[in-house]
């Protein structure tokens, strides 16, 4: 068997291995490799024909991509067929340690839900509306409305920068971040990988000033693979020490106030993203725990161009027309309000009592599908899905991250039924007002994490 290289492991776990790259028999420094279920593949030439685009395949370079590969493809037979076409590399040194986390296609509940989604949702849509069986595309109306909202709010903001127009643009930015860039960067917004990359870049880098490059590594390699794991999911450990979201994290005196100050921190996400992206993309070439092994010069240039375009549209242009003094407060309102809404709608979906890995059963810890279901929560309905780009259907999204978000409302009943059969808790807060009870549960969880564990034992 190939030897396991000794690597300095990042917090992201096996899929985020950092450190010296192994050079063994069969490995060439000018080729790109990935590792899936212990087998090393040469994916250098596949980048040109990968249906999801080279930017998504780049996430797999130099790491164990088993979870990424299996969770982002709805049809496992296509996965198997594609792997047979990739050149296998016989090497005496693995790229990284074999993935130790549960794998999607080993999960019985995931395979059953996957088959039902294909049979009951995708097959009928293919016959009636011509949608592809991969689940990608079909979001033209959603994307058009998001873009129209952004264009209208931007025109209002540039022509008359006020506190209100700044907040309106902030909402449009939030909606672009969820309804446009999120699905596009997952590869599900359009059939074309080129358009997915284009809209993912525009909706993220240009509209909200968030690097789509950083987002893909942070969100897809770390968060989606290891949801809520305090050592592998960046969404858990990068908020610490300010916000304590896991009982394994050390308690600080100020955590007893986190129920009060957490909403006050949300508006700062915009500033944190600007500074964090620069450090991660331009300096470290890595997010905390996830190295950008497959990064290209073009992706770096897109980051720079996007940042310039973003600053010009949101600050430079209105400041040129109206002056810096009149633009500053509306600009701050834009960043703060959009950040507040985005943080609120996202934090509730994974931070409730009962969703922590330490609270999961041994069976769930060994099953990727059960893990994703039991560490996530769904709220609202199809109306809220339209307004959040499916962000409210987190259980459905974590089971099928590479599909179009407008399929999630139809997936929910199937997942609920299968969970009921297996006795798996489905954390759902349905209806138009589902956001209210899940928010209350989230604040209760923050309260639980605010307690000094030394006094609660």
XYZ file of C-alpha atoms in Angstrom:
457
model
C 0.000 0.000 0.000
C 1.200 3.554 -0.690
C 2.858 5.228 2.250
C 1.012 8.010 4.078
C 3.013 11.255 3.889
C 3.824 13.065 7.087
C 2.018 16.363 6.700
C 1.432 19.317 8.965
C -2.317 18.982 9.133
C -4.478 22.093 9.019
C -7.652 22.404 11.047
C -9.644 21.444 7.989
C -8.677 17.796 8.399
C -7.589 15.428 5.661
C -9.258 17.350 2.840
C -7.291 20.424 3.870
C -3.844 18.928 4.284
C -1.081 21.485 4.321
C 2.655 21.120 4.428
C 5.328 19.670 2.135
C 3.886 18.003 -0.959
C 4.905 14.374 -1.460
C 7.057 13.545 -4.456
C 6.987 9.844 -5.143
C 7.042 7.365 -7.969
C 4.663 8.425 -10.727
C 4.103 11.971 -9.443
C 5.307 14.868 -11.586
C 5.606 18.456 -10.300
C 3.971 19.921 -13.431
C 0.828 17.753 -13.169
C -2.234 18.105 -10.947
C -3.448 15.203 -8.855
C -6.280 14.360 -6.551
C -7.016 11.392 -4.321
C -10.395 9.614 -4.163
C -10.936 6.577 -1.951
C -7.213 5.965 -1.688
C -6.562 6.102 -5.446
C -4.491 8.936 -6.899
C -5.733 10.379 -10.210
C -4.125 12.774 -12.677
C -6.746 15.470 -13.341
C -4.562 17.928 -15.253
C -6.243 17.392 -18.626
C -9.714 16.786 -17.147
C -9.835 20.450 -16.093
C -10.607 21.402 -19.691
C -13.682 19.169 -19.937
C -14.960 18.977 -16.371
C -18.721 19.759 -16.616
C -18.603 21.821 -13.427
C -15.706 23.892 -14.669
C -12.003 24.092 -13.934
C -12.606 26.383 -10.948
C -14.504 23.633 -9.112
C -12.128 20.852 -10.109
C -9.281 22.992 -8.734
C -10.717 22.450 -5.238
C -9.716 18.799 -5.508
C -6.087 19.398 -6.470
C -3.573 18.014 -3.993
C -6.087 16.702 -1.479
C -8.416 13.804 -0.757
C -11.531 14.887 -2.654
C -13.719 11.868 -1.923
C -16.397 13.853 -0.075
C -16.367 16.723 -2.557
C -16.622 14.382 -5.520
C -19.388 12.168 -4.161
C -21.548 14.850 -2.552
C -21.630 17.209 -5.544
C -22.811 14.640 -8.089
C -26.392 13.368 -7.873
C -25.799 10.405 -10.196
C -23.258 7.974 -8.679
C -23.062 5.951 -11.886
C -21.709 9.056 -13.630
C -19.144 9.416 -10.849
C -17.987 5.833 -11.406
C -17.963 6.238 -15.189
C -15.952 9.458 -14.980
C -13.388 7.996 -12.598
C -12.739 5.180 -15.079
C -11.710 7.745 -17.687
C -9.174 9.499 -15.443
C -5.555 8.339 -15.529
C -4.706 6.408 -12.381
C -1.304 7.031 -10.869
C 0.591 4.164 -9.287
C 2.642 5.829 -6.588
C 4.420 4.769 -3.447
C 3.341 7.960 -1.647
C -0.258 9.154 -1.219
C -1.055 12.807 -1.724
C -2.441 12.983 1.800
C -3.836 10.668 4.477
C -6.935 8.776 3.341
C -10.158 10.541 4.227
C -11.149 9.450 7.732
C -14.529 11.197 7.749
C -17.646 9.249 6.672
C -18.126 9.229 2.901
C -21.404 10.127 1.136
C -21.819 7.003 -0.975
C -21.325 4.798 2.089
C -24.434 6.343 3.656
C -27.617 4.242 3.203
C -29.934 7.158 4.027
C -28.139 9.433 1.559
C -28.317 6.821 -1.212
C -32.058 6.276 -0.655
C -32.847 9.978 -0.603
C -30.629 10.517 -3.622
C -32.496 7.868 -5.618
C -35.912 9.240 -4.643
C -34.894 12.781 -5.587
C -33.785 11.516 -8.976
C -36.950 9.478 -9.539
C -39.559 11.818 -8.067
C -38.162 15.267 -8.869
C -35.487 15.281 -11.531
C -36.870 12.652 -13.889
C -40.332 14.309 -14.105
C -38.737 17.739 -14.587
C -36.585 16.346 -17.353
C -39.701 15.111 -19.175
C -41.936 18.133 -18.532
C -39.483 21.036 -18.643
C -36.344 19.601 -20.182
C -34.239 20.139 -17.067
C -31.059 18.092 -16.926
C -30.919 15.064 -14.579
C -27.846 16.462 -12.832
C -30.065 19.037 -11.121
C -28.086 22.011 -12.417
C -29.644 25.049 -14.085
C -33.242 26.249 -14.270
C -32.701 29.346 -12.118
C -33.112 31.969 -14.849
C -36.083 33.685 -13.219
C -34.491 33.689 -9.767
C -31.241 35.132 -11.112
C -33.022 37.755 -13.223
C -34.995 39.057 -10.248
C -31.876 39.228 -8.071
C -29.980 41.113 -10.773
C -32.903 43.506 -11.352
C -33.095 44.198 -7.616
C -29.374 44.950 -7.473
C -29.499 47.206 -10.545
C -32.454 49.183 -9.179
C -30.955 49.567 -5.708
C -27.557 50.512 -7.123
C -29.123 53.180 -9.341
C -30.994 54.615 -6.351
C -27.902 54.502 -4.169
C -25.596 56.150 -6.722
C -28.112 58.848 -7.635
C -29.091 59.593 -4.037
C -26.836 58.044 -1.362
C -28.773 58.027 1.896
C -29.074 55.765 4.903
C -32.173 54.175 3.354
C -30.693 53.644 -0.121
C -27.571 52.226 1.519
C -29.657 49.682 3.430
C -31.571 48.843 0.241
C -28.313 48.166 -1.572
C -27.196 46.091 1.414
C -30.291 43.919 1.045
C -29.652 43.583 -2.677
C -26.087 42.572 -1.844
C -27.301 39.954 0.624
C -29.680 38.576 -2.010
C -26.908 38.469 -4.591
C -24.732 36.619 -2.098
C -27.374 33.948 -1.568
C -29.545 33.880 -4.689
C -26.772 34.371 -7.239
C -23.207 33.703 -6.109
C -23.955 30.887 -3.654
C -25.665 28.595 -6.138
C -23.383 29.646 -9.015
C -20.174 28.939 -7.101
C -21.578 25.551 -6.109
C -22.053 24.914 -9.832
C -25.856 24.686 -9.756
C -27.179 28.017 -11.075
C -26.578 27.416 -14.790
C -25.882 24.487 -17.088
C -22.793 26.250 -18.376
C -19.754 26.098 -16.116
C -18.517 29.348 -17.706
C -21.692 31.183 -16.707
C -21.607 29.657 -13.239
C -18.116 31.017 -12.747
C -19.075 34.376 -14.257
C -22.165 34.879 -12.109
C -20.391 33.482 -9.075
C -17.627 36.047 -9.557
C -19.969 38.942 -10.312
C -22.432 38.152 -7.506
C -19.640 37.757 -4.963
C -16.519 39.734 -5.904
C -18.250 42.650 -7.618
C -21.577 42.990 -5.812
C -20.598 42.245 -2.206
C -16.805 42.459 -2.354
C -16.342 38.888 -1.140
C -13.724 36.772 -2.913
C -15.443 33.896 -4.698
C -12.077 32.122 -4.710
C -11.778 32.246 -0.927
C -15.439 31.349 -0.565
C -15.149 28.182 -2.627
C -12.289 26.771 -0.546
C -13.706 27.926 2.780
C -17.324 26.956 2.148
C -17.087 23.858 -0.011
C -13.872 22.162 1.115
C -14.312 22.923 4.818
C -17.910 23.682 5.806
C -19.818 21.346 3.509
C -17.572 18.366 4.009
C -17.394 18.592 7.816
C -20.468 20.505 8.914
C -20.199 21.756 12.520
C -16.982 19.868 13.285
C -15.150 22.291 15.573
C -11.746 21.379 14.134
C -12.616 21.053 10.440
C -15.524 23.433 9.751
C -14.235 27.004 9.490
C -17.679 28.413 10.250
C -17.310 27.034 13.770
C -13.755 27.848 14.712
C -13.130 31.132 12.848
C -15.791 32.900 14.929
C -13.879 31.976 18.080
C -12.810 33.473 20.457
C -15.380 36.228 19.945
C -18.318 33.829 19.703
C -18.236 30.409 21.356
C -20.224 27.887 19.291
C -18.947 24.581 20.625
C -18.553 23.221 24.153
C -15.040 22.027 23.322
C -13.875 25.623 22.885
C -12.349 27.351 25.934
C -14.710 29.636 27.820
C -13.774 33.303 28.280
C -15.353 35.763 30.681
C -16.959 37.813 27.901
C -18.803 34.810 26.505
C -21.441 35.245 29.197
C -22.584 38.296 27.242
C -22.549 36.740 23.768
C -26.341 36.574 23.536
C -26.302 40.368 23.714
C -23.321 41.274 21.556
C -23.538 38.613 18.806
C -26.142 40.552 16.741
C -23.951 43.639 17.139
C -21.054 41.709 15.590
C -22.993 40.637 12.498
C -22.698 44.033 10.721
C -18.908 43.710 10.900
C -18.865 40.739 8.502
C -18.314 43.053 5.538
C -15.157 44.556 7.024
C -13.900 41.151 8.155
C -14.399 39.762 4.647
C -12.421 42.540 2.993
C -9.425 42.175 5.268
C -9.644 38.401 5.535
C -9.845 37.908 1.776
C -6.731 39.995 1.170
C -4.698 38.060 3.712
C -6.005 34.672 2.577
C -5.753 35.207 -1.190
C -2.774 37.527 -1.581
C -0.591 36.585 1.382
C -1.285 33.105 2.739
C -2.827 31.466 -0.340
C -4.947 29.629 2.211
C -7.938 30.047 4.494
C -7.498 28.878 8.087
C -6.866 25.163 7.657
C -7.491 24.995 3.903
C -4.607 25.562 1.509
C -5.386 26.865 -2.010
C -3.346 24.161 -3.695
C -5.083 24.463 -7.073
C -5.098 28.274 -7.232
C -4.270 29.881 -10.603
C -2.982 33.314 -11.587
C -6.239 33.999 -13.421
C -8.207 33.439 -10.221
C -5.973 35.897 -8.369
C -6.401 38.477 -11.116
C -10.180 37.999 -11.024
C -10.031 38.706 -7.306
C -8.127 41.960 -7.906
C -10.386 43.089 -10.762
C -13.498 42.225 -8.786
C -12.296 44.183 -5.773
C -11.575 47.267 -7.880
C -15.006 47.043 -9.548
C -16.716 46.593 -6.189
C -15.041 49.611 -4.565
C -15.759 51.723 -7.640
C -19.487 50.867 -7.733
C -20.209 51.050 -4.012
C -17.969 53.946 -2.988
C -15.915 55.510 -5.775
C -18.754 56.383 -8.151
C -21.164 57.884 -5.593
C -18.281 59.686 -3.893
C -17.233 61.194 -7.231
C -20.775 62.404 -7.902
C -21.802 63.513 -4.404
C -18.561 63.772 -2.428
C -17.006 61.526 0.223
C -18.843 63.154 3.128
C -22.288 62.390 1.711
C -21.309 58.875 0.620
C -19.569 57.554 3.744
C -22.598 56.871 5.973
C -24.697 55.255 3.183
C -21.677 53.112 2.272
C -21.291 51.945 5.868
C -25.036 51.261 5.983
C -24.727 49.152 2.835
C -22.025 46.927 4.341
C -23.578 46.719 7.793
C -27.181 45.976 6.794
C -26.307 43.347 4.195
C -23.957 41.657 6.655
C -26.584 41.660 9.402
C -29.224 39.950 7.245
C -26.795 37.388 5.852
C -25.411 36.458 9.268
C -28.868 36.198 10.791
C -30.274 33.957 8.070
C -27.233 31.689 8.067
C -26.274 31.353 11.737
C -29.687 29.958 12.694
C -29.265 27.003 10.349
C -26.382 25.283 12.154
C -26.304 26.690 15.663
C -29.065 25.131 17.721
C -28.902 22.849 20.719
C -28.767 19.290 19.444
C -26.794 20.033 16.271
C -23.305 19.717 17.757
C -21.206 16.663 16.835
C -20.788 15.778 20.527
C -24.571 15.334 20.706
C -24.739 12.893 17.797
C -25.117 9.145 18.200
C -22.337 6.757 17.265
C -24.399 5.638 14.256
C -24.744 9.207 13.018
C -21.040 9.901 13.457
C -20.315 7.029 11.071
C -22.838 8.054 8.424
C -22.229 11.121 6.224
C -25.898 11.571 5.293
C -27.162 11.372 8.854
C -24.377 13.751 9.944
C -25.428 16.403 7.406
C -29.097 16.110 8.369
C -28.553 16.171 12.129
C -26.124 19.120 12.122
C -28.372 21.359 10.006
C -31.811 22.952 10.254
C -34.394 24.085 7.719
C -36.791 26.991 8.149
C -39.458 28.809 6.163
C -40.955 27.720 2.864
C -40.613 28.216 -0.907
C -41.226 31.966 -0.533
C -38.260 32.297 1.800
C -36.245 30.007 -0.458
C -36.776 32.488 -3.282
C -35.658 35.361 -1.038
C -32.638 33.492 0.286
C -31.437 31.449 -2.660
C -32.352 28.280 -0.786
C -30.235 29.275 2.201
C -33.189 28.469 4.475
C -33.269 24.848 3.267
C -29.926 23.941 4.820
C -30.676 20.232 5.297
C -31.614 19.888 1.649
C -28.693 22.027 0.535
C -26.169 19.980 2.516
C -27.486 16.779 1.020
C -27.411 18.160 -2.546
C -25.051 21.160 -2.621
C -24.429 21.085 -6.366
C -28.051 21.348 -7.496
C -30.232 24.358 -8.266
C -31.650 25.936 -5.105
C -35.212 26.074 -6.484
C -35.357 22.270 -6.184
C -34.997 22.303 -2.396
C -38.684 22.881 -1.509
C -39.590 19.726 -3.431
C -36.784 17.754 -1.759
C -37.889 18.612 1.780
C -40.910 16.229 1.976
C -38.811 13.333 0.681
C -36.076 13.899 3.247
C -38.665 14.289 6.028
C -40.294 10.994 5.092
C -37.013 9.091 5.008
C -35.957 10.620 8.309
C -39.252 9.577 9.903
C -38.738 5.994 8.692
C -35.272 5.833 10.272
C -36.043 7.808 13.432
C -33.637 10.563 12.385
C -34.484 13.997 13.804
C -35.373 16.490 11.077
C -34.880 19.971 12.465
C -37.527 21.924 10.573
C -39.322 25.204 11.296
C -41.885 25.468 8.525
C -44.089 28.303 7.348
C -43.828 31.996 6.623
C -42.861 32.728 10.220
C -40.463 29.820 10.695
C -37.580 32.249 11.065
C -38.938 33.425 14.431
C -38.876 30.154 16.419
C -35.542 29.067 14.940
C -34.054 32.454 15.884
C -35.316 32.001 19.441
C -33.725 28.539 19.519
C -30.466 29.981 18.220
C -30.313 32.606 20.979
C -31.067 29.894 23.537
C -28.116 27.937 22.180
C -25.860 31.010 22.400
C -26.991 31.287 26.006
C -26.056 27.684 26.687
C -22.598 28.211 25.154
C -22.191 31.414 27.221
C -22.189 29.505 30.509
C -18.944 28.808 32.293
C -18.510 25.011 32.040
C -16.610 24.990 35.331
C -19.766 26.171 37.088
C -22.247 23.966 35.229
C -20.548 20.621 35.940
